[in-house]
XYZ file of N, CA and C in Angstrom:
750
model
N 141.164 -6.641 21.848
C 139.773 -6.996 22.049
C 139.635 -8.187 22.975
N 140.532 -9.179 22.827
C 140.476 -10.357 23.682
C 140.770 -9.981 25.138
N 141.748 -9.035 25.300
C 142.115 -8.610 26.657
C 140.969 -7.862 27.304
N 140.248 -7.054 26.527
C 139.157 -6.255 27.072
C 137.936 -7.107 27.361
N 137.728 -8.196 26.595
C 136.545 -9.008 26.795
C 136.614 -9.857 28.047
N 137.820 -10.185 28.497
C 137.964 -11.039 29.675
C 137.405 -10.368 30.923
N 137.761 -9.125 31.240
C 137.129 -8.467 32.394
C 135.623 -8.350 32.264
N 135.148 -8.173 31.027
C 133.706 -8.074 30.828
C 133.014 -9.380 31.181
N 133.646 -10.510 30.755
C 133.053 -11.808 31.072
C 133.077 -12.063 32.584
N 134.161 -11.656 33.218
C 134.274 -11.842 34.671
C 133.223 -11.008 35.394
N 133.034 -9.772 34.914
C 132.018 -8.900 35.530
C 130.619 -9.497 35.386
N 130.334 -9.995 34.147
C 129.025 -10.607 33.911
C 128.812 -11.824 34.800
N 129.875 -12.645 34.994
C 129.782 -13.820 35.847
C 129.520 -13.429 37.294
N 130.218 -12.392 37.755
C 130.036 -11.935 39.132
C 128.601 -11.421 39.339
N 128.084 -10.676 38.346
C 126.705 -10.167 38.452
C 125.730 -11.323 38.485
N 125.950 -12.323 37.618
C 125.067 -13.474 37.570
C 125.064 -14.225 38.900
N 126.252 -14.468 39.454
C 126.355 -15.162 40.734
C 125.667 -14.369 41.834
N 125.834 -13.025 41.807
C 125.203 -12.183 42.812
C 123.691 -12.272 42.736
N 123.144 -12.321 41.506
C 121.688 -12.417 41.341
C 121.203 -13.761 41.866
N 121.927 -14.836 41.539
C 121.548 -16.170 42.017
C 121.559 -16.221 43.537
N 122.617 -15.673 44.158
C 122.712 -15.669 45.610
C 121.593 -14.834 46.234
N 121.253 -13.718 45.588
C 120.191 -12.874 46.102
C 118.854 -13.636 46.100
N 118.588 -14.364 44.994
C 117.345 -15.118 44.902
C 117.312 -16.244 45.934
N 118.467 -16.925 46.117
C 118.512 -18.052 47.031
C 118.423 -17.620 48.493
N 119.027 -16.462 48.807
C 119.118 -16.042 50.196
C 118.061 -14.997 50.572
N 117.297 -14.514 49.614
C 116.309 -13.467 49.896
C 115.238 -13.997 50.836
N 114.904 -13.198 51.848
C 113.851 -13.569 52.774
C 112.527 -13.016 52.264
N 111.715 -13.903 51.702
C 110.441 -13.491 51.114
C 109.440 -13.047 52.175
N 109.719 -13.324 53.440
C 108.824 -12.885 54.507
C 108.701 -11.363 54.568
N 109.644 -10.671 53.929
C 109.564 -9.207 53.878
C 108.273 -8.763 53.217
N 107.743 -9.605 52.286
C 106.546 -9.230 51.532
C 105.241 -9.526 52.274
N 105.317 -10.169 53.431
C 104.093 -10.526 54.149
C 103.272 -9.264 54.478
N 103.904 -8.279 55.008
C 103.197 -7.051 55.366
C 102.535 -6.374 54.175
N 103.268 -6.141 53.058
C 102.632 -5.539 51.872
C 101.479 -6.363 51.324
N 101.609 -7.697 51.316
C 100.524 -8.535 50.813
C 99.304 -8.422 51.711
N 99.497 -8.456 53.015
C 98.388 -8.345 53.964
C 97.679 -7.004 53.814
N 98.435 -5.926 53.649
C 97.832 -4.601 53.516
C 97.083 -4.473 52.192
N 97.627 -5.090 51.124
C 96.964 -5.029 49.830
C 95.609 -5.749 49.871
N 95.587 -6.947 50.465
C 94.340 -7.699 50.556
C 93.290 -6.939 51.395
N 93.709 -6.368 52.492
C 92.767 -5.638 53.341
C 92.241 -4.395 52.616
N 93.113 -3.729 51.862
C 92.684 -2.544 51.110
C 91.666 -2.915 50.027
N 91.812 -4.095 49.417
C 90.916 -4.494 48.335
C 89.625 -5.111 48.840
N 89.636 -5.747 50.010
C 88.467 -6.480 50.490
C 87.823 -5.866 51.732
N 88.547 -5.033 52.457
C 88.027 -4.503 53.706
C 88.144 -5.476 54.854
N 88.817 -6.602 54.647
C 89.007 -7.602 55.691
C 90.482 -7.939 55.839
N 90.857 -8.297 57.050
C 92.261 -8.557 57.337
C 92.674 -9.953 56.877
N 93.849 -10.021 56.282
C 94.515 -11.282 55.986
C 95.766 -11.358 56.845
N 95.937 -12.470 57.530
C 97.118 -12.669 58.373
C 97.884 -13.868 57.855
N 99.179 -13.646 57.533
C 100.081 -14.741 57.186
C 100.921 -15.004 58.410
N 100.479 -15.967 59.213
C 101.135 -16.203 60.504
C 102.410 -16.992 60.412
N 102.632 -17.683 59.279
C 103.843 -18.480 59.103
C 104.742 -17.876 58.049
N 105.532 -18.734 57.416
C 106.505 -18.275 56.433
C 105.849 -18.043 55.062
N 106.440 -17.098 54.320
C 106.098 -16.860 52.927
C 107.340 -17.194 52.102
N 107.181 -18.060 51.117
C 108.347 -18.493 50.350
C 107.975 -18.544 48.871
N 108.949 -18.258 47.998
C 108.741 -18.240 46.567
C 109.866 -18.992 45.893
N 109.509 -19.945 45.011
C 110.491 -20.630 44.149
C 110.295 -20.125 42.734
N 111.274 -19.353 42.234
C 111.189 -18.765 40.915
C 111.580 -19.774 39.843
N 110.927 -19.663 38.672
C 111.215 -20.545 37.571
C 110.190 -20.346 36.474
N 110.209 -21.237 35.489
C 109.193 -21.164 34.430
C 107.813 -21.268 35.038
N 107.681 -22.150 36.031
C 106.490 -22.212 36.883
C 106.906 -21.735 38.258
N 106.442 -20.584 38.676
C 106.800 -20.033 39.980
C 105.818 -20.555 41.019
N 106.378 -21.019 42.137
C 105.546 -21.559 43.223
C 105.615 -20.630 44.429
N 104.436 -20.201 44.877
C 104.309 -19.335 46.058
C 103.681 -20.151 47.194
N 104.362 -20.207 48.355
C 103.842 -20.933 49.515
C 103.676 -19.983 50.690
N 102.587 -20.158 51.382
C 102.338 -19.364 52.596
C 101.740 -20.273 53.658
N 102.213 -20.123 54.887
C 101.753 -20.963 55.997
C 100.936 -20.160 56.998
N 100.047 -20.880 57.684
C 99.233 -20.310 58.761
C 98.457 -19.085 58.292
N 97.592 -19.274 57.308
C 96.811 -18.180 56.756
C 95.471 -18.041 57.464
N 95.038 -16.793 57.599
C 93.722 -16.541 58.219
C 93.112 -15.314 57.561
N 91.851 -15.451 57.092
C 91.132 -14.335 56.450
C 89.912 -14.001 57.295
N 89.751 -12.741 57.619
C 88.718 -12.292 58.573
C 87.301 -12.484 58.023
N 86.382 -12.634 58.935
C 84.955 -12.812 58.618
C 84.273 -11.445 58.564
N 83.017 -11.458 58.149
C 82.219 -10.234 58.144
C 82.012 -9.765 59.590
N 81.802 -8.487 59.793
C 81.686 -7.920 61.137
C 80.529 -8.520 61.936
N 79.446 -8.897 61.261
C 78.267 -9.363 61.978
C 78.340 -10.836 62.379
N 79.363 -11.544 61.906
C 79.482 -12.978 62.215
C 80.031 -13.208 63.630
N 79.605 -14.296 64.252
C 80.121 -14.625 65.582
C 81.581 -15.062 65.527
N 81.941 -15.826 64.509
C 83.318 -16.255 64.344
C 84.135 -15.159 63.675
N 85.344 -14.896 64.179
C 86.185 -13.850 63.620
C 86.853 -14.280 62.312
N 86.916 -15.566 62.036
C 87.634 -16.079 60.865
C 86.655 -16.706 59.875
N 86.734 -16.270 58.608
C 85.941 -16.867 57.549
C 86.680 -18.040 56.899
N 87.968 -17.869 56.687
C 88.749 -18.898 56.011
C 90.157 -18.975 56.607
N 90.682 -20.176 56.650
C 92.047 -20.363 57.136
C 92.627 -21.601 56.469
N 93.962 -21.720 56.567
C 94.632 -22.898 55.998
C 95.995 -23.014 56.669
N 96.392 -24.267 56.902
C 97.750 -24.486 57.429
C 98.784 -24.076 56.390
N 98.472 -24.352 55.110
C 99.379 -23.965 54.029
C 98.590 -23.778 52.728
N 98.993 -22.793 51.962
C 98.468 -22.589 50.600
C 99.665 -22.543 49.658
N 99.570 -23.311 48.584
C 100.631 -23.362 47.601
C 100.047 -23.081 46.217
N 100.555 -22.033 45.588
C 100.022 -21.602 44.292
C 101.123 -21.645 43.244
N 100.858 -22.356 42.137
C 101.800 -22.425 41.037
C 101.324 -21.500 39.916
N 102.224 -20.641 39.445
C 101.890 -19.616 38.452
C 102.845 -19.698 37.273
N 102.299 -19.665 36.058
C 103.148 -19.628 34.857
C 103.762 -18.230 34.756
N 105.089 -18.185 34.782
C 105.795 -16.914 34.900
C 105.758 -16.064 33.629
N 106.065 -16.651 32.471
C 106.183 -15.840 31.267
C 104.860 -15.184 30.835
N 103.713 -15.905 30.850
C 102.455 -15.223 30.524
C 102.152 -14.070 31.461
N 102.555 -14.223 32.736
C 102.316 -13.145 33.701
C 103.169 -11.921 33.387
N 104.431 -12.145 33.012
C 105.349 -11.032 32.764
C 105.078 -10.338 31.436
N 104.828 -11.130 30.366
C 104.783 -10.551 29.031
C 103.360 -10.331 28.484
N 102.384 -11.060 29.032
C 101.012 -10.932 28.539
C 100.049 -10.431 29.606
N 100.544 -10.313 30.835
C 99.730 -9.903 31.969
C 98.543 -10.859 32.137
N 98.772 -12.138 31.884
C 97.763 -13.168 32.064
C 98.154 -14.024 33.244
N 97.204 -14.252 34.151
C 97.460 -15.066 35.343
C 96.987 -16.479 35.052
N 97.929 -17.387 34.798
C 97.627 -18.778 34.537
C 98.133 -19.618 35.709
N 97.219 -20.288 36.365
C 97.546 -21.047 37.582
C 97.307 -22.532 37.309
N 98.349 -23.299 37.089
C 98.163 -24.732 36.852
C 97.548 -25.443 38.046
N 97.854 -24.974 39.277
C 97.335 -25.687 40.436
C 97.398 -24.820 41.693
N 96.378 -24.998 42.530
C 96.374 -24.459 43.894
C 96.242 -25.648 44.827
N 97.110 -25.729 45.828
C 97.041 -26.818 46.819
C 96.801 -26.191 48.193
N 95.800 -26.714 48.900
C 95.448 -26.214 50.217
C 95.574 -27.336 51.238
N 96.271 -27.076 52.325
C 96.457 -28.059 53.391
C 95.624 -27.647 54.597
N 94.693 -28.513 54.991
C 93.792 -28.296 56.109
C 93.096 -26.923 56.020
N 92.449 -26.638 54.897
C 91.712 -25.394 54.800
C 90.385 -25.511 55.566
N 89.957 -24.416 56.127
C 88.659 -24.318 56.814
C 87.911 -23.130 56.232
N 86.692 -23.389 55.764
C 85.871 -22.325 55.173
C 84.513 -22.284 55.880
N 84.137 -21.103 56.320
C 82.877 -20.907 57.028
C 82.005 -19.957 56.219
N 80.898 -20.483 55.690
C 79.971 -19.689 54.881
C 78.697 -19.454 55.684
N 78.241 -18.201 55.731
C 77.079 -17.853 56.534
C 76.175 -16.868 55.807
N 74.877 -17.142 55.875
C 73.901 -16.152 55.424
C 73.668 -15.173 56.554
N 73.260 -13.969 56.204
C 73.051 -12.923 57.193
C 71.664 -13.088 57.831
N 71.605 -13.307 59.148
C 70.295 -13.472 59.820
C 69.386 -12.256 59.657
N 69.977 -11.078 59.414
C 69.192 -9.855 59.262
C 68.754 -9.630 57.818
N 69.095 -10.554 56.933
C 68.680 -10.436 55.545
C 69.635 -9.671 54.646
N 70.779 -9.273 55.168
C 71.766 -8.547 54.369
C 72.629 -9.497 53.547
N 73.751 -8.968 53.079
C 74.666 -9.763 52.269
C 75.299 -10.889 53.099
N 75.516 -12.029 52.449
C 76.162 -13.154 53.102
C 77.641 -12.827 53.343
N 78.296 -13.631 54.162
C 79.692 -13.331 54.494
C 80.628 -13.531 53.314
N 80.186 -14.288 52.279
C 81.038 -14.467 51.109
C 80.845 -13.387 50.055
N 79.893 -12.481 50.271
C 79.716 -11.350 49.358
C 80.736 -10.280 49.705
N 81.832 -10.261 48.989
C 82.936 -9.364 49.305
C 83.120 -8.359 48.189
N 83.218 -7.087 48.535
C 83.440 -6.034 47.557
C 84.938 -5.886 47.354
N 85.418 -6.263 46.166
C 86.840 -6.189 45.866
C 87.259 -4.822 45.332
N 86.356 -3.879 45.379
C 86.693 -2.541 44.912
C 86.632 -2.447 43.404
N 86.882 -1.256 42.904
C 86.853 -1.026 41.448
C 88.188 -1.413 40.830
N 88.133 -2.280 39.829
C 89.334 -2.668 39.099
C 89.462 -1.792 37.877
N 90.173 -0.661 38.021
C 90.261 0.322 36.947
C 90.978 -0.216 35.736
N 91.919 -1.169 35.934
C 92.696 -1.652 34.827
C 91.991 -2.791 34.093
N 90.914 -3.314 34.653
C 90.224 -4.444 34.029
C 91.136 -5.654 34.019
N 91.289 -6.272 32.836
C 92.197 -7.420 32.758
C 91.414 -8.715 32.643
N 92.167 -9.758 32.300
C 91.586 -11.072 32.131
C 91.534 -11.788 33.465
N 90.436 -12.455 33.795
C 90.373 -13.182 35.061
C 91.416 -14.287 35.099
N 91.859 -14.634 36.301
C 92.855 -15.685 36.471
C 92.319 -17.010 35.958
N 93.167 -17.773 35.297
C 92.810 -19.104 34.785
C 93.382 -20.152 35.735
N 92.507 -20.741 36.550
C 92.910 -21.752 37.521
C 92.511 -23.128 36.991
N 93.495 -24.020 36.760
C 93.208 -25.304 36.132
C 93.167 -26.468 37.116
N 93.700 -26.285 38.311
C 93.704 -27.399 39.252
C 93.571 -26.933 40.688
N 92.819 -27.696 41.478
C 92.638 -27.402 42.900
C 92.752 -28.712 43.684
N 93.675 -28.742 44.634
C 93.864 -29.924 45.472
C 93.635 -29.524 46.924
N 92.706 -30.240 47.580
C 92.362 -29.955 48.966
C 92.788 -31.132 49.826
N 93.578 -30.868 50.839
C 94.068 -31.908 51.752
C 93.442 -31.673 53.120
N 92.525 -32.586 53.518
C 91.897 -32.526 54.838
C 91.206 -31.200 55.067
N 90.276 -30.845 54.176
C 89.557 -29.598 54.306
C 88.295 -29.745 55.160
N 87.751 -28.587 55.529
C 86.556 -28.551 56.381
C 85.671 -27.389 55.950
N 84.417 -27.694 55.666
C 83.452 -26.663 55.244
C 82.293 -26.592 56.213
N 81.955 -25.391 56.637
C 80.805 -25.153 57.502
C 79.887 -24.147 56.820
N 78.605 -24.509 56.716
C 77.614 -23.634 56.110
C 76.486 -23.401 57.100
N 76.206 -22.122 57.386
C 75.183 -21.767 58.372
C 74.129 -20.875 57.724
N 72.877 -21.278 57.880
C 71.742 -20.468 57.440
C 70.717 -20.514 58.581
N 70.890 -19.613 59.518
C 70.057 -19.630 60.727
C 68.578 -19.454 60.401
N 68.186 -18.474 59.561
C 66.757 -18.341 59.233
C 66.190 -19.607 58.569
N 67.019 -20.291 57.765
C 66.553 -21.492 57.099
C 66.741 -22.751 57.900
N 67.178 -22.606 59.155
C 67.404 -23.729 60.068
C 68.291 -24.805 59.406
N 69.343 -24.320 58.752
C 70.270 -25.208 58.043
C 71.680 -25.005 58.557
N 72.334 -26.137 58.882
C 73.697 -26.114 59.395
C 74.417 -27.317 58.817
N 75.335 -27.068 57.905
C 76.058 -28.138 57.223
C 77.524 -28.127 57.658
N 78.032 -29.291 58.045
C 79.400 -29.416 58.529
C 80.005 -30.645 57.858
N 80.918 -30.445 56.899
C 81.464 -31.566 56.127
C 82.983 -31.469 56.024
N 83.592 -32.638 55.833
C 85.039 -32.749 55.571
C 85.242 -32.975 54.072
N 86.264 -32.334 53.538
C 86.529 -32.376 52.093
C 87.960 -32.796 51.840
N 88.164 -33.663 50.844
C 89.514 -34.035 50.423
C 89.492 -34.342 48.940
N 90.575 -33.984 48.272
C 90.687 -34.253 46.846
C 91.132 -35.673 46.584
N 90.740 -36.159 45.415
C 91.246 -37.441 44.922
C 91.366 -37.335 43.402
N 92.282 -38.093 42.851
C 92.537 -38.010 41.406
C 91.293 -38.361 40.620
N 91.030 -37.604 39.565
C 89.888 -37.859 38.704
C 90.139 -39.089 37.849
N 89.096 -39.854 37.596
C 89.209 -41.047 36.760
C 89.348 -40.668 35.282
N 88.985 -39.435 34.951
C 89.054 -38.983 33.563
C 90.258 -38.071 33.375
N 91.183 -38.442 32.470
C 92.367 -37.610 32.219
C 91.987 -36.197 31.800
N 92.719 -35.246 32.334
C 92.471 -33.852 31.950
C 91.463 -33.146 32.817
N 90.737 -33.881 33.671
C 89.754 -33.264 34.548
C 90.416 -32.920 35.887
N 89.965 -31.860 36.504
C 90.482 -31.470 37.813
C 90.135 -32.545 38.843
N 90.969 -32.697 39.896
C 90.685 -33.718 40.911
C 89.295 -33.576 41.529
N 88.645 -34.707 41.725
C 87.318 -34.718 42.348
C 87.448 -34.453 43.850
N 86.301 -34.191 44.498
C 86.271 -33.897 45.930
C 85.411 -34.940 46.632
N 85.960 -35.579 47.660
C 85.170 -36.476 48.491
C 84.561 -35.675 49.641
N 83.332 -36.017 49.972
C 82.582 -35.294 50.997
C 82.094 -36.282 52.057
N 82.213 -35.872 53.318
C 81.694 -36.692 54.421
C 81.318 -35.763 55.579
N 80.100 -35.903 56.062
C 79.665 -35.060 57.166
C 78.163 -35.098 57.329
N 77.606 -33.971 57.704
C 76.162 -33.908 57.922
C 75.773 -32.612 58.578
N 74.635 -32.676 59.296
C 74.126 -31.486 59.957
C 72.614 -31.456 59.962
N 72.072 -30.269 59.732
C 70.618 -30.090 59.690
C 70.219 -29.328 58.433
N 69.209 -29.842 57.734
C 68.683 -29.163 56.558
C 67.219 -28.847 56.828
N 66.928 -27.548 56.878
C 65.597 -27.059 57.283
C 65.139 -27.721 58.583
N 66.065 -27.861 59.505
C 65.747 -28.398 60.825
C 65.821 -29.916 60.951
N 65.971 -30.618 59.840
C 66.019 -32.090 59.875
C 67.445 -32.595 59.858
N 67.774 -33.455 60.819
C 69.134 -33.960 60.925
C 69.409 -34.962 59.798
N 70.628 -34.928 59.252
C 71.003 -35.854 58.169
C 72.519 -36.048 58.148
N 72.936 -37.106 57.466
C 74.366 -37.335 57.178
C 74.554 -37.384 55.669
N 75.772 -37.101 55.233
C 76.033 -36.992 53.802
C 77.433 -37.517 53.509
N 77.569 -38.272 52.414
C 78.872 -38.701 51.948
C 78.823 -38.935 50.436
N 79.972 -38.854 49.799
C 80.009 -39.084 48.370
C 81.144 -38.331 47.690
N 80.974 -38.182 46.379
C 82.018 -37.562 45.557
C 81.369 -36.572 44.595
N 81.975 -35.406 44.461
C 81.559 -34.427 43.441
C 82.793 -33.976 42.695
N 82.575 -33.426 41.515
C 83.721 -32.907 40.750
C 84.270 -31.665 41.437
N 85.460 -31.299 41.036
C 86.096 -30.097 41.558
C 85.201 -28.887 41.367
N 85.271 -27.962 42.308
C 84.503 -26.719 42.177
C 84.906 -25.962 40.926
N 86.130 -26.176 40.454
C 86.582 -25.506 39.238
C 85.768 -25.943 38.017
N 85.232 -27.148 38.087
C 84.431 -27.669 36.966
C 83.143 -26.884 36.780
N 82.712 -26.147 37.818
C 81.503 -25.340 37.689
C 81.688 -24.221 36.668
N 82.943 -23.869 36.363
C 83.209 -22.830 35.380
C 82.989 -23.327 33.957
N 83.043 -24.637 33.770
C 82.898 -25.227 32.428
C 81.431 -25.501 32.166
N 80.722 -24.468 31.757
C 79.263 -24.575 31.602
C 78.844 -25.483 30.448
N 79.795 -25.812 29.556
C 79.460 -26.662 28.433
C 79.720 -28.152 28.737
N 80.171 -28.451 29.960
C 80.435 -29.835 30.336
C 79.595 -30.215 31.554
N 79.159 -31.463 31.647
C 78.329 -31.880 32.799
C 79.144 -31.904 34.089
N 78.467 -31.549 35.176
C 79.095 -31.563 36.498
C 78.619 -32.844 37.206
N 79.537 -33.747 37.484
C 79.163 -35.063 37.971
C 79.100 -35.115 39.492
N 78.100 -35.814 40.021
C 77.936 -35.978 41.444
C 77.575 -37.421 41.755
N 77.933 -37.871 42.934
C 77.545 -39.191 43.421
C 77.464 -39.085 44.948
N 76.256 -38.850 45.453
C 76.059 -38.514 46.860
C 75.058 -39.466 47.509
N 75.330 -39.796 48.761
C 74.401 -40.609 49.574
C 74.073 -39.834 50.844
N 72.793 -39.759 51.166
C 72.332 -39.045 52.353
C 71.445 -39.943 53.190
N 71.433 -39.657 54.483
C 70.597 -40.447 55.402
C 69.983 -39.507 56.430
N 68.685 -39.661 56.628
C 67.962 -38.903 57.650
C 67.066 -39.881 58.382
N 67.471 -40.259 59.595
C 66.725 -41.278 60.324
C 66.812 -42.596 59.587
N 65.666 -43.215 59.306
C 65.631 -44.483 58.571
C 65.556 -44.297 57.065
N 65.497 -43.043 56.617
C 65.393 -42.762 55.190
C 66.779 -42.555 54.573
N 66.983 -43.248 53.451
C 68.249 -43.137 52.760
C 68.003 -42.724 51.313
N 68.924 -41.920 50.807
C 68.798 -41.440 49.424
C 70.162 -41.530 48.726
N 70.115 -41.849 47.442
C 71.332 -41.911 46.630
C 71.094 -41.162 45.338
N 71.913 -40.157 45.097
C 71.780 -39.339 43.881
C 73.072 -39.469 43.097
N 72.928 -39.878 41.835
C 74.107 -40.052 40.986
C 73.788 -39.594 39.569
N 74.703 -38.800 38.994
C 74.468 -38.355 37.653
C 75.235 -37.073 37.347
N 74.673 -36.258 36.482
C 75.357 -35.048 36.053
C 74.388 -33.883 35.989
N 74.929 -32.703 36.181
C 74.175 -31.448 36.112
C 74.837 -30.581 35.052
N 74.081 -30.166 34.076
C 74.645 -29.324 33.020
C 74.786 -27.873 33.465
N 73.895 -27.405 34.328
C 73.953 -26.022 34.799
C 73.571 -26.014 36.280
N 74.435 -26.553 37.139
C 74.084 -26.664 38.552
C 73.829 -25.347 39.248
N 74.522 -24.283 38.828
C 74.340 -22.981 39.468
C 73.006 -22.355 39.102
N 72.421 -22.807 37.971
C 71.112 -22.298 37.578
C 70.000 -23.286 37.930
N 70.394 -24.423 38.540
C 69.443 -25.468 38.945
C 68.575 -25.918 37.779
N 69.237 -26.258 36.669
C 68.501 -26.735 35.501
C 69.355 -27.762 34.748
N 68.678 -28.499 33.829
C 69.337 -29.518 33.018
C 69.990 -30.594 33.879
N 69.178 -31.296 34.662
C 69.633 -32.388 35.513
C 69.546 -33.694 34.730
N 70.513 -34.568 34.892
C 70.473 -35.913 34.367
C 70.999 -36.840 35.454
N 70.119 -37.191 36.401
C 70.557 -37.954 37.588
C 69.645 -39.145 37.808
N 70.210 -40.127 38.523
C 69.438 -41.274 38.996
C 69.218 -41.060 40.489
N 67.990 -41.234 40.925
C 67.629 -40.974 42.324
C 67.003 -42.228 42.910
N 67.582 -42.689 44.038
C 67.045 -43.851 44.720
C 66.715 -43.470 46.161
N 65.545 -43.869 46.623
C 65.064 -43.536 47.955
C 64.556 -44.793 48.640
N 64.939 -44.960 49.930
C 64.487 -46.114 50.696
C 64.262 -45.715 52.132
N 63.485 -46.531 52.854
C 63.230 -46.274 54.258
C 61.983 -45.435 54.503
């Protein structure tokens, strides 16, 4: 039995080393094409991964992709709706494998650019995307953290004469357990009136927590008029339950 077990242990060791080498040397870029085709099939829009695709396997698996570009709606002047120099997604491996639950501790975006546009003809906005029928259903992904590094947001509403152009960056939240806040700086035109805007708002992920207040601290300026809004919104998406301090001068 001892003589027979030795070759078995050697075989198991060789298999283990082969698996490790395969994981270390595997070129994950092979999956770029399948991922791009899957996204286009589900959304009707092209996704281009222009850089490398890399995966670090572990209890928390990290997926990195460089030079990403997601196509805009056909009626938009700009061909690109969203892009990023790099996207890094951390996924809890065991819940995904054994419970089919997608738990994402953090998403990190480097120099993301997002262009949101309403349809001048009155149709669906460019962010209204049909993801197709999900026959299997399933639990929505649980995203707990979002970090934005040197982001840029453009919002266009031509009929409403509104054009918003702001820079976004994450910063650590002062409250433990809360997702990183977002600093905002920029301006544009709101209903035709020029203005500038700066301040801090909570992470967009906090909008999912309808039982907790969404905190904002924003300063705006239009000509000689200045405004400062600070406080919390209990249901910002429904535009109700405001608890803010508003100061106006000029």
